[in-house]
């Protein structure tokens, strides 16, 4: 018995090596995650059936004289010889992982093979395998909530198949005490070896699953990190800039042989090996690349023929083609190039899939945000570009009367009105202007309005000496001054005053508009810059529009701050960065 036990454990080591190789096969993952299909069930039944046959081949032959033969069991044995194998290990694992169908199928294959080999107990050996596979599959349903059965439970489950086999020996062969002696000799070694083998195999499966989960987590983290780093490039308006940025980032982070970024027609950027013959502007002609664009699914090239290149000695032989979609349409095709197809590991595939999904989602979100921002921006610009008809009519009347009294002043106000109107009409074309031009716009307005309310209104405008290279949303200050004027004149017959001041401090320009009017009503003050107060007499709509444009174009730090002054009047202030980046296409020329 001791010698048999030692030999079974020797055979067990060989089987575990086969099992380890089996866990590395691509189809094994579907078993671990219980992805059922009739086709895969048949495949797994055949695979585990062959595993059972291999366990039989590595078995041991015992003669009537209790002699142990070390030869492998390849050909049918004599009627007086008994085959002792570990085939039940493979069948139990098949049932536990694949369920009753896989277990029964694998058991039938292994059982028929054992019956074909013959010998003592051939019928019991043939029956116990499919019966064990079926029972193991049904047992697995009790543990359906567990991804992998624990080794301790597997150890317990592994005790019963050999016991069932011994019972079948005793039931089917009752013609003497010889079978009892055989059961006494092989029973305990089979129980120990089978249960231990099943426990080790389930432990091995747990390790494999942990490895896969770690690989998936690593690939997901890497894809997410790179996708976040790619965000600044995706925000660029030029597709060439986007492609160059992505290619440089991916080549540096992933240490690939090469990276290329294309649109549907041509190569936009190529970084890495082969850049002498994989050039910017080359047409996209690879059938696999075109398939990726058309199907919007990742394509993997394991053959050099799938990567057409005019250079005979091109070092790039394999690649992963990742379509990046934007609003259900492919915007870019990113290709990871490899020197050899063997370099494409599951980690690279998972990372590529995750990266493509993250980038596609980011592009879709950015497109949506840009569309919404453009709509809001256009609405706000159009609102601010509208010239108050009362202001225009009153100014024209003032100029007409001055032509008789003071032609020189009339001409000056005409020029100021022209400057004011020209600035307003050009608001719809740009989002940021130089502060000097905004000051000219405010000065034109204040010049006109002070002349209209001569001797009743005083406007003081304090501007630092150097305000160059500072940008501000157009028509930001003028609506605030206009609102102050309306408040200042509402109940102030004389000595109405508005003060506009600008002060530089710690990299920011602070702009404040004060008046000595009635201030904001208490019920309006908390919401005046947060909601458009349509129909209200407190200028809420203009202030709301200014606040929205400041936030959208500069950020929350530029939000308006509004308060009533204890001595009377109100104060509206905000700040803008002095070093605000000049955005091409937004600054008014």
Short mmCIF file of C-alpha atoms in Angstrom, two decimals, residues 398-416:
data_model
loop_
_atom_site.label_atom_id
_atom_site.label_comp_id
_atom_site.label_asym_id
_atom_site.label_seq_id
_atom_site.Cartn_x
_atom_site.Cartn_y
_atom_site.Cartn_z
CA UNK A 398 -27.98 114.34 -28.08
CA UNK A 399 -25.57 114.46 -31.04
CA UNK A 400 -28.18 116.15 -33.24
CA UNK A 401 -28.72 118.90 -30.67
CA UNK A 402 -24.98 119.38 -30.11
CA UNK A 403 -24.32 119.96 -33.80
CA UNK A 404 -26.02 123.36 -33.36
CA UNK A 405 -24.48 124.18 -29.97
CA UNK A 406 -21.07 122.49 -29.99
CA UNK A 407 -20.13 120.84 -33.34
CA UNK A 408 -16.72 119.78 -32.04
CA UNK A 409 -18.23 117.88 -29.11
CA UNK A 410 -20.87 116.44 -31.45
CA UNK A 411 -18.18 115.04 -33.74
CA UNK A 412 -16.34 113.61 -30.70
CA UNK A 413 -19.49 111.88 -29.43
CA UNK A 414 -20.21 110.58 -32.94
CA UNK A 415 -16.80 108.94 -33.01
CA UNK A 416 -17.35 107.49 -29.54
#
